[in-house]
mmCIF file of C-alpha atoms and ligand atoms in Angstrom:
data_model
loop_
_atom_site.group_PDB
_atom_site.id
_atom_site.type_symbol
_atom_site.label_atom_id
_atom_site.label_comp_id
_atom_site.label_asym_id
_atom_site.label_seq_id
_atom_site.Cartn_x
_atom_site.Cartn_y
_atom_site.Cartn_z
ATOM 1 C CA UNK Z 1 -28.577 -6.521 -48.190
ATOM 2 C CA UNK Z 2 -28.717 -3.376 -50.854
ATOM 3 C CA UNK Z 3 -31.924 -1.399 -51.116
ATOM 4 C CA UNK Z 4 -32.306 -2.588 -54.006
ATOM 5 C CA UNK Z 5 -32.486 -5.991 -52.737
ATOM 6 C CA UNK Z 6 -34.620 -5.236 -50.165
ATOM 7 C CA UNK Z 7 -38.391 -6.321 -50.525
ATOM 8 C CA UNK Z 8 -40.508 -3.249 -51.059
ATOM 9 C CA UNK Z 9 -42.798 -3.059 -48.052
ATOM 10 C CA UNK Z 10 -45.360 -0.802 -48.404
ATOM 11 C CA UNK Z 11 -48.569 0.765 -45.450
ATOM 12 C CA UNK Z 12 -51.722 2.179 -45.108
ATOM 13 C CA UNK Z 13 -52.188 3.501 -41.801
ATOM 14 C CA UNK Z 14 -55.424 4.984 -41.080
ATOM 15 C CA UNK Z 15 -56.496 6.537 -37.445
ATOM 16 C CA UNK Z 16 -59.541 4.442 -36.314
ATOM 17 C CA UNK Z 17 -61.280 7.708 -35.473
ATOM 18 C CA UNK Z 18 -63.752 7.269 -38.178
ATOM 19 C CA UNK Z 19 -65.403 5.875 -41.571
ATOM 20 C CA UNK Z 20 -62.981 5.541 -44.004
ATOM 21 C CA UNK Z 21 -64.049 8.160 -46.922
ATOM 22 C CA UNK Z 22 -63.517 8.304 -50.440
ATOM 23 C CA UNK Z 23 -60.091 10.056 -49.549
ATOM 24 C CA UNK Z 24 -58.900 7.171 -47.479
ATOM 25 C CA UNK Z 25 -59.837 4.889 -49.963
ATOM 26 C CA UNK Z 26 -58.259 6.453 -52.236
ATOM 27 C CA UNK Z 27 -54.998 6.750 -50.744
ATOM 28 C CA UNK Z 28 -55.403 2.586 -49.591
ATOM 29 C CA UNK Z 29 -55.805 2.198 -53.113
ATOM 30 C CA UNK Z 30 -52.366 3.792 -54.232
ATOM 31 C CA UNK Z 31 -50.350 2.739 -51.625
ATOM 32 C CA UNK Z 32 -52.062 -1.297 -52.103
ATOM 33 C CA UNK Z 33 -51.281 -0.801 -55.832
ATOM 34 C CA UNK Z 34 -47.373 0.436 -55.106
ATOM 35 C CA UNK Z 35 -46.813 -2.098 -53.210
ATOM 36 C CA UNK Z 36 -48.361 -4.730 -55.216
ATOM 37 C CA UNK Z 37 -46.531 -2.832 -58.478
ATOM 38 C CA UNK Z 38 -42.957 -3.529 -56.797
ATOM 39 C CA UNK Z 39 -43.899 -7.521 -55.860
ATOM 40 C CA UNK Z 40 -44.224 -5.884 -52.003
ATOM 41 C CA UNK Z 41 -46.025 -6.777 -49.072
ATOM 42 C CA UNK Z 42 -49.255 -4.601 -47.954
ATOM 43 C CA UNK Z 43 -49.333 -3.861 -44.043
ATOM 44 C CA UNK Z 44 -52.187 -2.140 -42.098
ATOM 45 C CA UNK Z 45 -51.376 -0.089 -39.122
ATOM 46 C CA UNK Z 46 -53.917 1.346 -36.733
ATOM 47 C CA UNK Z 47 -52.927 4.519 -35.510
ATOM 48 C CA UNK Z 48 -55.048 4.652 -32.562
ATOM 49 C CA UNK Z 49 -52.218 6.571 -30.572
ATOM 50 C CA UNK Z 50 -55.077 9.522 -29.540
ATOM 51 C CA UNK Z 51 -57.763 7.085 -29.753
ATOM 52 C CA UNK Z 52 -56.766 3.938 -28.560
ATOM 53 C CA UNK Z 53 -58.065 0.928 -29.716
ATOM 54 C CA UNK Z 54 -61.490 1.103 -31.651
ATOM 55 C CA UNK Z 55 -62.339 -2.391 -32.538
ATOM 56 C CA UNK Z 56 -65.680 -1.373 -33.994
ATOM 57 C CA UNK Z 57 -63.825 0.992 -36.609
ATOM 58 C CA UNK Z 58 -61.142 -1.348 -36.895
ATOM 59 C CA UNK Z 59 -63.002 -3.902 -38.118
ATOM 60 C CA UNK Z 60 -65.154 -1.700 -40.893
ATOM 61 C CA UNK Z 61 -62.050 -0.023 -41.658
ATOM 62 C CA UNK Z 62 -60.490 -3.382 -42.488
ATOM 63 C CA UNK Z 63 -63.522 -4.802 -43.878
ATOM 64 C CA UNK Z 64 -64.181 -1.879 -46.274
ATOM 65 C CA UNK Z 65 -60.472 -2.813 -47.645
ATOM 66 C CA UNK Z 66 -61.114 -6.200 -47.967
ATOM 67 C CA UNK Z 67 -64.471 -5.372 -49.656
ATOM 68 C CA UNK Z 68 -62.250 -3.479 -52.401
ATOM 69 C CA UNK Z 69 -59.580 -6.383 -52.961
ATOM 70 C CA UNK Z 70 -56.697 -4.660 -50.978
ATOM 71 C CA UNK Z 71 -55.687 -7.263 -49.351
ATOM 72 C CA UNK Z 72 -52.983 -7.333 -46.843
ATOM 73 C CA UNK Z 73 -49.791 -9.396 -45.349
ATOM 74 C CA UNK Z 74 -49.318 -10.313 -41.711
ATOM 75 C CA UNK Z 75 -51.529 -8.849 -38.305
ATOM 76 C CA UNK Z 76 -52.603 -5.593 -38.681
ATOM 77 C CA UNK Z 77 -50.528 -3.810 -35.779
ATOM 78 C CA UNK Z 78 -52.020 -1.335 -33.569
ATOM 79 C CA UNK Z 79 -50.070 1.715 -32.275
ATOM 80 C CA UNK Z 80 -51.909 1.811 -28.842
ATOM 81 C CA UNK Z 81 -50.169 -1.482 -27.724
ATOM 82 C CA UNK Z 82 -46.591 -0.090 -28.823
ATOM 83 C CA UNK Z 83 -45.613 2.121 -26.064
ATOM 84 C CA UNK Z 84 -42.541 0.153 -24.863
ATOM 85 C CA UNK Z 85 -41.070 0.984 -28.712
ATOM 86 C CA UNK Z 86 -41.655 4.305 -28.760
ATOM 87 C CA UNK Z 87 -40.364 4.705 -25.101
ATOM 88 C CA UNK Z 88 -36.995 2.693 -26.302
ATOM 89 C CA UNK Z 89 -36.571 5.265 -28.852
ATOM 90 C CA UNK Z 90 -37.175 8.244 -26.874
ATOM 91 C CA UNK Z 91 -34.606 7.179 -24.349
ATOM 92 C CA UNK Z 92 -32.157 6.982 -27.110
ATOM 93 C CA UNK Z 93 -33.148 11.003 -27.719
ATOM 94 C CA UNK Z 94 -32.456 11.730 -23.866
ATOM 95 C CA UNK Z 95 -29.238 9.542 -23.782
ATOM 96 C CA UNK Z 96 -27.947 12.123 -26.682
ATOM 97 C CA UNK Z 97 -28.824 15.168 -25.256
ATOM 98 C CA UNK Z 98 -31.615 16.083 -27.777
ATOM 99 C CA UNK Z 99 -34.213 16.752 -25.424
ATOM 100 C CA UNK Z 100 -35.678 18.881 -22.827
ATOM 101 C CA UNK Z 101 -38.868 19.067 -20.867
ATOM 102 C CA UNK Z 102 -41.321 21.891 -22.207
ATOM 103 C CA UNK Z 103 -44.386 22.761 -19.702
ATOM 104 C CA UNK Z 104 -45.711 25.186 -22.166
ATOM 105 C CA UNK Z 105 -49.640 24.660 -22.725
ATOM 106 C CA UNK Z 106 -51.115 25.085 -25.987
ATOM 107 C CA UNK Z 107 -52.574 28.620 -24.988
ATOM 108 C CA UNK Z 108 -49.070 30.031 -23.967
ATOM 109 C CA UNK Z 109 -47.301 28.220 -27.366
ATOM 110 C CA UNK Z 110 -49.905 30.328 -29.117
ATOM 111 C CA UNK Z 111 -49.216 33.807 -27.325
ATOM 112 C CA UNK Z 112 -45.513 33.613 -26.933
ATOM 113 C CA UNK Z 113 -45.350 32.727 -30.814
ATOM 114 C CA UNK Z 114 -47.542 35.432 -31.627
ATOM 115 C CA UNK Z 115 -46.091 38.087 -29.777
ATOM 116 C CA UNK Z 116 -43.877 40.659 -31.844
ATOM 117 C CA UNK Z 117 -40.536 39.803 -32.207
ATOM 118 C CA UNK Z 118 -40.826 36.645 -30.617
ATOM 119 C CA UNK Z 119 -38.021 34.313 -31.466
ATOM 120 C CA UNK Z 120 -39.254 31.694 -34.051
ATOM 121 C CA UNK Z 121 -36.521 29.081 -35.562
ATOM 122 C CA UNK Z 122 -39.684 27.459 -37.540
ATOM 123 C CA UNK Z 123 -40.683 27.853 -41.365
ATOM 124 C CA UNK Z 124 -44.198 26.303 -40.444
ATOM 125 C CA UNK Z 125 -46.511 25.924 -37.742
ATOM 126 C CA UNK Z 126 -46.539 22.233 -35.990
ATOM 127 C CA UNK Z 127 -49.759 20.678 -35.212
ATOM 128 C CA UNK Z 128 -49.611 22.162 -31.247
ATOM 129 C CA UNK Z 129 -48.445 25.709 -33.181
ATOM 130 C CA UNK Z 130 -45.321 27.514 -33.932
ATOM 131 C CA UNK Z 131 -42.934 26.775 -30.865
ATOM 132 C CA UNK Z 132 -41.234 29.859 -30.053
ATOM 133 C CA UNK Z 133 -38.697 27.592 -27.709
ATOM 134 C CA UNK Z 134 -39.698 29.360 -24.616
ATOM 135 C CA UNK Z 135 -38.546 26.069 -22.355
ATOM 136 C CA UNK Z 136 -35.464 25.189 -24.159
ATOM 137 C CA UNK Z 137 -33.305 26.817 -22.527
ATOM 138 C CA UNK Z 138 -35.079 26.921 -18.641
ATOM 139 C CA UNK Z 139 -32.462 26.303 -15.692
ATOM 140 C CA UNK Z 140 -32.818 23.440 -13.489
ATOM 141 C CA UNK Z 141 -34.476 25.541 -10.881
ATOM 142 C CA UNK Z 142 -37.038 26.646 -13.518
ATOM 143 C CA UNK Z 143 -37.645 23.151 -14.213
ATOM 144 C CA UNK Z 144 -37.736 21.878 -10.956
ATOM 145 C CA UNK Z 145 -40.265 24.883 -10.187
ATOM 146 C CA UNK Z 146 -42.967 24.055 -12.981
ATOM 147 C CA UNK Z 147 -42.811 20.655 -11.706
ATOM 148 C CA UNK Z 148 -43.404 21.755 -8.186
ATOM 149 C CA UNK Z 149 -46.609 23.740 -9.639
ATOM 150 C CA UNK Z 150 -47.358 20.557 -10.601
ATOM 151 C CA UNK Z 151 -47.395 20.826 -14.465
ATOM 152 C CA UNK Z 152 -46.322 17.859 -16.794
ATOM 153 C CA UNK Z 153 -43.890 18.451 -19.224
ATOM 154 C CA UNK Z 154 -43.704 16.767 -22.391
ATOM 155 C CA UNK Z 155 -40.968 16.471 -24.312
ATOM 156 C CA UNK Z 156 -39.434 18.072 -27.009
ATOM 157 C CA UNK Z 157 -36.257 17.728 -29.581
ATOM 158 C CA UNK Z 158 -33.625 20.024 -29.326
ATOM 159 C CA UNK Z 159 -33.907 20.345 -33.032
ATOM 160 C CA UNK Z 160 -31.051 22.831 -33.298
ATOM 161 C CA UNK Z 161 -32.552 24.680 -36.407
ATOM 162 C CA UNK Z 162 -31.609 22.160 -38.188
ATOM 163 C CA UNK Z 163 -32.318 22.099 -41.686
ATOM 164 C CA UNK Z 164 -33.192 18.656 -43.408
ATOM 165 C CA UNK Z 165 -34.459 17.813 -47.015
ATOM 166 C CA UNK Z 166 -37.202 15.050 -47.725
ATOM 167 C CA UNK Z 167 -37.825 13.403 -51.287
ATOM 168 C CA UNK Z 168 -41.489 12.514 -52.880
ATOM 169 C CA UNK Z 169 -41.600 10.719 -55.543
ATOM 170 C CA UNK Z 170 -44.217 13.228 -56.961
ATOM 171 C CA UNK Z 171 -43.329 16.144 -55.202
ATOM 172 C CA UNK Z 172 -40.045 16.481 -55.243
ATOM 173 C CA UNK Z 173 -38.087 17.797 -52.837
ATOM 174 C CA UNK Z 174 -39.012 19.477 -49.716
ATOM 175 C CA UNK Z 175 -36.026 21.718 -47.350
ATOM 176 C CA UNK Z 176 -37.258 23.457 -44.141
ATOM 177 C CA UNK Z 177 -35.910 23.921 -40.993
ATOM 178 C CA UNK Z 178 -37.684 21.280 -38.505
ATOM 179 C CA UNK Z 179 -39.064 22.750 -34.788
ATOM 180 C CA UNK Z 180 -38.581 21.453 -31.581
ATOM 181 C CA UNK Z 181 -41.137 18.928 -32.427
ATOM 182 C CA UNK Z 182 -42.898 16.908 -29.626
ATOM 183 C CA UNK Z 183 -42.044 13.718 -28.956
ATOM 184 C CA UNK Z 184 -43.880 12.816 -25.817
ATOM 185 C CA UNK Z 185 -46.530 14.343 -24.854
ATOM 186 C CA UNK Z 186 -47.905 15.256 -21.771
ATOM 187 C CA UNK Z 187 -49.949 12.836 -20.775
ATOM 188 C CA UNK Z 188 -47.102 10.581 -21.710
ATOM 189 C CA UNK Z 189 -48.322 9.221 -25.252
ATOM 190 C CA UNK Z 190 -46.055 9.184 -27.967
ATOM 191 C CA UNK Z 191 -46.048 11.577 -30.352
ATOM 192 C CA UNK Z 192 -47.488 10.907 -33.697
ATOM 193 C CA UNK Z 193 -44.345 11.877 -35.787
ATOM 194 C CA UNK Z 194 -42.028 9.767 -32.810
ATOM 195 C CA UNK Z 195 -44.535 6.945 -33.530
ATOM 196 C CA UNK Z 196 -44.301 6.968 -36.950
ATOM 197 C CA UNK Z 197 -40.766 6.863 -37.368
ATOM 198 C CA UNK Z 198 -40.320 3.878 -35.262
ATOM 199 C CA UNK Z 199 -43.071 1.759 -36.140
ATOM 200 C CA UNK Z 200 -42.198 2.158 -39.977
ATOM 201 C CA UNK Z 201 -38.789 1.120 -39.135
ATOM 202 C CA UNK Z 202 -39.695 -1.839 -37.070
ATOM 203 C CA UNK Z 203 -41.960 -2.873 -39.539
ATOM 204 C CA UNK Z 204 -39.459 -2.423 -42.489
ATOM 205 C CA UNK Z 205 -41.598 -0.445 -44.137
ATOM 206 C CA UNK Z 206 -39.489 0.803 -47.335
ATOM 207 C CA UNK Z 207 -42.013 2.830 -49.021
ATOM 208 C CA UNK Z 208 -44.702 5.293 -47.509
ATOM 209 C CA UNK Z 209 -47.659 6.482 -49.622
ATOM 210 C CA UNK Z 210 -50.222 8.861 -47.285
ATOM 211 C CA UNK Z 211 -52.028 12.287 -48.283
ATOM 212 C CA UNK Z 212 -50.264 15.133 -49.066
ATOM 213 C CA UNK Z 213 -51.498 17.423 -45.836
ATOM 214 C CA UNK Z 214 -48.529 15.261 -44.181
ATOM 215 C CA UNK Z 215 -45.917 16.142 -46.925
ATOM 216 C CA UNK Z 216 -44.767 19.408 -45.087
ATOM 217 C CA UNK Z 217 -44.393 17.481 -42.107
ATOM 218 C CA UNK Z 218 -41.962 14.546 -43.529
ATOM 219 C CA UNK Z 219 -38.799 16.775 -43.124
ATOM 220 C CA UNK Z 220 -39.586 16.145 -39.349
ATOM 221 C CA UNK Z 221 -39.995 12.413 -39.886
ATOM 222 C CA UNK Z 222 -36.950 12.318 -41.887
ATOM 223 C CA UNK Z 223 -34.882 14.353 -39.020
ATOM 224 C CA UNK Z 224 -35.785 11.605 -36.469
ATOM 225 C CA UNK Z 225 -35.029 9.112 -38.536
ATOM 226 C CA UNK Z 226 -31.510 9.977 -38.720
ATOM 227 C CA UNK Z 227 -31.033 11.389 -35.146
ATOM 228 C CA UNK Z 228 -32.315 7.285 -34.455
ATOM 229 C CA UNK Z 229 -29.934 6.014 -37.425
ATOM 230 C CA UNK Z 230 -33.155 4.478 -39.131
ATOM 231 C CA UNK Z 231 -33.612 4.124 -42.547
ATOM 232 C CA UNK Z 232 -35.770 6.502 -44.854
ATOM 233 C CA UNK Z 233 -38.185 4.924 -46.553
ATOM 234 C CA UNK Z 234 -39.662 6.096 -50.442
ATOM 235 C CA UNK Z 235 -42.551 8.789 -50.143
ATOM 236 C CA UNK Z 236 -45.418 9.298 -52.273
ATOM 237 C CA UNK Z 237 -47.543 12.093 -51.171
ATOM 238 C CA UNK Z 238 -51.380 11.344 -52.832
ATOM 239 C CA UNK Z 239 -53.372 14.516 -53.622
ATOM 240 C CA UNK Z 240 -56.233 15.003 -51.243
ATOM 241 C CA UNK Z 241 -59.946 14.828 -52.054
ATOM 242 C CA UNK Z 242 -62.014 17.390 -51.799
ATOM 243 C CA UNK Z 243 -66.228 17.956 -51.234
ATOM 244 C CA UNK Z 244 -67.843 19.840 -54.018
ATOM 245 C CA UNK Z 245 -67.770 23.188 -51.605
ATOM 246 C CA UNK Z 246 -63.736 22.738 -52.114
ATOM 247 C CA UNK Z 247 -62.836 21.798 -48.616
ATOM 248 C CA UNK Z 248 -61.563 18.524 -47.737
ATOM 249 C CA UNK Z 249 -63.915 15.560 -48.126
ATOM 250 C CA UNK Z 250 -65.187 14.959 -45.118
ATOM 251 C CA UNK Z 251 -69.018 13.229 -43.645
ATOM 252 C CA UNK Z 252 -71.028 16.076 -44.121
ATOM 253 C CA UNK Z 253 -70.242 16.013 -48.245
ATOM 254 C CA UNK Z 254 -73.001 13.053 -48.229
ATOM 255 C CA UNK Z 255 -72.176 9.712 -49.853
ATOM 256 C CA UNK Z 256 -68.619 9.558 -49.141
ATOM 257 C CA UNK Z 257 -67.824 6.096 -47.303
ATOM 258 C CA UNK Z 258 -68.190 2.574 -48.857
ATOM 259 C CA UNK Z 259 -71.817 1.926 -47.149
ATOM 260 C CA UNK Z 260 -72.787 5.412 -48.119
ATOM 261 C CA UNK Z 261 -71.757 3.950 -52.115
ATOM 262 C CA UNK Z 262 -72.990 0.223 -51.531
ATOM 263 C CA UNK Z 263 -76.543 1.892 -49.919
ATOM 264 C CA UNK Z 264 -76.454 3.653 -53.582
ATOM 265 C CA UNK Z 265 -76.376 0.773 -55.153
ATOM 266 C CA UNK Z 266 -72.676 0.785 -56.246
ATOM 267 C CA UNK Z 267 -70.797 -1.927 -56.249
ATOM 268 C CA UNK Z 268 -66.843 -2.525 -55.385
ATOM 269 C CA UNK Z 269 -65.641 -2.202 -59.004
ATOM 270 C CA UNK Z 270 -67.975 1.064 -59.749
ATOM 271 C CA UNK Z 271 -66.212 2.626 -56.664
ATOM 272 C CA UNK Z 272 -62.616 1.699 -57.874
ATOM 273 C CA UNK Z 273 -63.712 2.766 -61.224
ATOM 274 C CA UNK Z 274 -64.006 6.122 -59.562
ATOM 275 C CA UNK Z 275 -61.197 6.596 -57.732
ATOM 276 C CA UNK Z 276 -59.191 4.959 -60.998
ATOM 277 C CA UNK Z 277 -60.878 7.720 -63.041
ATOM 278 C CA UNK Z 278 -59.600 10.520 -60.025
ATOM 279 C CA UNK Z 279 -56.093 9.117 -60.380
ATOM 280 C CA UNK Z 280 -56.202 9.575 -64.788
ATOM 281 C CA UNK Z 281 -56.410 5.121 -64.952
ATOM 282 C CA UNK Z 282 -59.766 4.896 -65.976
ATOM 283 C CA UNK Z 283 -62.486 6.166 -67.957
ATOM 284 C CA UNK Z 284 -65.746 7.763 -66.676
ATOM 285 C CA UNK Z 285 -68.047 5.359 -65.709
ATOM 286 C CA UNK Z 286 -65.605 2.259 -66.221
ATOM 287 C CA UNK Z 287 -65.949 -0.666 -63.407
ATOM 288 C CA UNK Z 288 -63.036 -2.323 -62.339
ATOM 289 C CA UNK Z 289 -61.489 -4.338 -60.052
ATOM 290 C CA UNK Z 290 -58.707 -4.247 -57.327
ATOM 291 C CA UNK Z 291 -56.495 -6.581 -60.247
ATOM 292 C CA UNK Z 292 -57.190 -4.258 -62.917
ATOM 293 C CA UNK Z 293 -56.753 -1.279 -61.536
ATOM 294 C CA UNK Z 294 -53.109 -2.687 -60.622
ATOM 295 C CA UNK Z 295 -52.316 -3.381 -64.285
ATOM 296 C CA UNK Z 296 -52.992 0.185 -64.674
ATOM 297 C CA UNK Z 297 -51.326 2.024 -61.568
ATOM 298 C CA UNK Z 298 -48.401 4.255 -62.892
ATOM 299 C CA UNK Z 299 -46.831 5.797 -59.835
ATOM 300 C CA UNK Z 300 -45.680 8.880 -62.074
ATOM 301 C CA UNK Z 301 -48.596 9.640 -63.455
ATOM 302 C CA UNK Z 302 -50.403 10.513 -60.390
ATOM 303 C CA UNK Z 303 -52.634 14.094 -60.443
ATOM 304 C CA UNK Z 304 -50.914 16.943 -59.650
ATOM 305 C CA UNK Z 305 -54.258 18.611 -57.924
ATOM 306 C CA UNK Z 306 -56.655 17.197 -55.429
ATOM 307 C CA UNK Z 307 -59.479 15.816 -57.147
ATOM 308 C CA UNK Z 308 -62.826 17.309 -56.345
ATOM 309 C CA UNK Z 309 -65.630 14.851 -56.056
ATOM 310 C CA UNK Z 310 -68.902 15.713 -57.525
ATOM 311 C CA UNK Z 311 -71.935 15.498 -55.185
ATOM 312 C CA UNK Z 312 -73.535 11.899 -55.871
ATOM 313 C CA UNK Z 313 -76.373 11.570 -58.061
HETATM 314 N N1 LIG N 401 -52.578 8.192 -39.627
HETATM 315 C C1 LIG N 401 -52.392 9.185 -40.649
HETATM 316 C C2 LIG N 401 -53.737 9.537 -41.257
HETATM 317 O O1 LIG N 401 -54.694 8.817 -41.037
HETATM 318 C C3 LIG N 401 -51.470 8.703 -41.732
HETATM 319 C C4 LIG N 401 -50.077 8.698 -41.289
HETATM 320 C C5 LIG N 401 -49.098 8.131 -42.290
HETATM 321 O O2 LIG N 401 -49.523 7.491 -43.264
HETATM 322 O O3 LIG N 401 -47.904 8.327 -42.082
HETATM 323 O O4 LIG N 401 -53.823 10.539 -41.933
#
């Protein structure tokens, strides 16, 4: 089958590690309306890696997009029961080569990449920091040492300064050369980017719509992708939201989840209304609903800035 033939599949995949905010909604919102715009399906993916399974948040997180109209295709699939995937695909990194044990801790990632002059192959920091690739070249006695001291190593790609481009719809294009990223860490969970990767492919997701705070990290995604000869799916990076103090929306910017709005006395189509006014579909003040806001969704007319919402009345 061409791409083009291919059904569009699109995802919102949310960590269970809290309410869903106005942010998350948001995003739900686009990524339900591109999917729904290209006659796709709509998956939900719990990425309860770190967590593990929350059913309490699960099932407010879900309920909160049912509650809006978003409705979804198929079981929602939960990333803390996929190990054996994520394990299949790492193996296929070892079998080539592209890997190596790293017993670095966080502490000694930070020192080593912030000493002078310390060697550093990376045009941004990963989420564990800069890695200055102090273990990737360690002989087998070194390794067989830090074992013997009895650290875990997790695991990292040999990278090889590679350089790799990612496309956003919105955004462009994105070049930078991708760090020896972790793939497993120590405790033996898969790494969120590893995790990702796979489960989009599995799932046949062909188009990926998220926040933009991930949109420097895609060039990673994109590099595993074609080290595991998986396909790359269509990104849409969505602005972020921000609290009226300009940092990202978060709990402590007040009525910011779908109970905070409903204890208001908001309904479903006032908060759509909203985020369709953030995104340019709507005027202030205009109700909608999930339907509506479809008829409206333009996936290249999406802000350039994150959209700062006001403090509730
Ligand atoms: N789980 C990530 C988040 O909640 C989203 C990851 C993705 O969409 O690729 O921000």
């Amino acid at each position: 089958m061409t791409d083009s033939a291919r059904r569009a599949v699109g995802r919102f995949a949310p960590s269970p590690s809290g309410s869903l905010h106005l942010g998350n909604l948001r995003t739900a919102l686009v990524a339900w309306c591109a999917a729904r715009h290209a006659g796709g399906a709509f998956l939900v993916r719990m990425e309860d890696l770190t967590t593990g399974a929350v059913a309490d948040r699960e099932t407010e997180q879900l309920a909160d997009l049912a509650a809006l109209g978003l409705d979804r295709d198929g079981e929602v699939v939960r990333q803390s029961e996929r190990r054996a995937h994520y394990d299949a695909a790492i193996d296929r990194l070892v079998d080539s080569g592209r890997t190596y044990d790293c017993f670095c801790s966080r502490r000694e990632i930070r020192e080593a990449a912030a000493a002078p002059h310390a060697p550093s192959p990376v045009s941004e920091a990963s989420e564990d920091g800069t890695y200055p690739g102090t273990c990737r070249d360690l002989s087998n006695a070194d390794r067989a040492r830090r074992r013997a001291e009895g650290r875990a190593p997790a695991l990292r790609l040999r990278a090889d300064h590679m350089v790799v481009t990612a496309h956003d719809r919105r955004l462009g294009e994105l070049e930078l050369v991708v760090d020896d990223l972790v793939l497993r860490r120590a405790d033996g969970v898969a790494a969120y980017h590893l995790a990702v990767v796979v489960d989009d492919a599995l799932q046949g997701v062909t188009q990926v719509v998220r926040g933009d705070d991930l949109w420097t990290s895609t060039p990673r995604q994109v590099l595993l992708q074609q080290l595991l000869g998986l396909p790359t799916p269509e990104y849409l990076h969505v602005p972020l939201v921000l609290g009226p103090d300009g940092a990202r929306l978060a709990k402590r910017h007040g009525s910011v989840t779908l109970a905070d709005r409903f204890a208001l006395g908001e309904r479903a189509e006032d908060v759509l209304g909203l985020l369709a006014t953030s995104l340019g579909w709507a005027g202030p003040g205009e109700r909608l609903d999930a339907a509506q806001v479809l008829e409206r969704f333009d996936p290249d007319s999406l802000p350039r800035e994150p959209w700062t919402l006001v403090a509730p009345r």
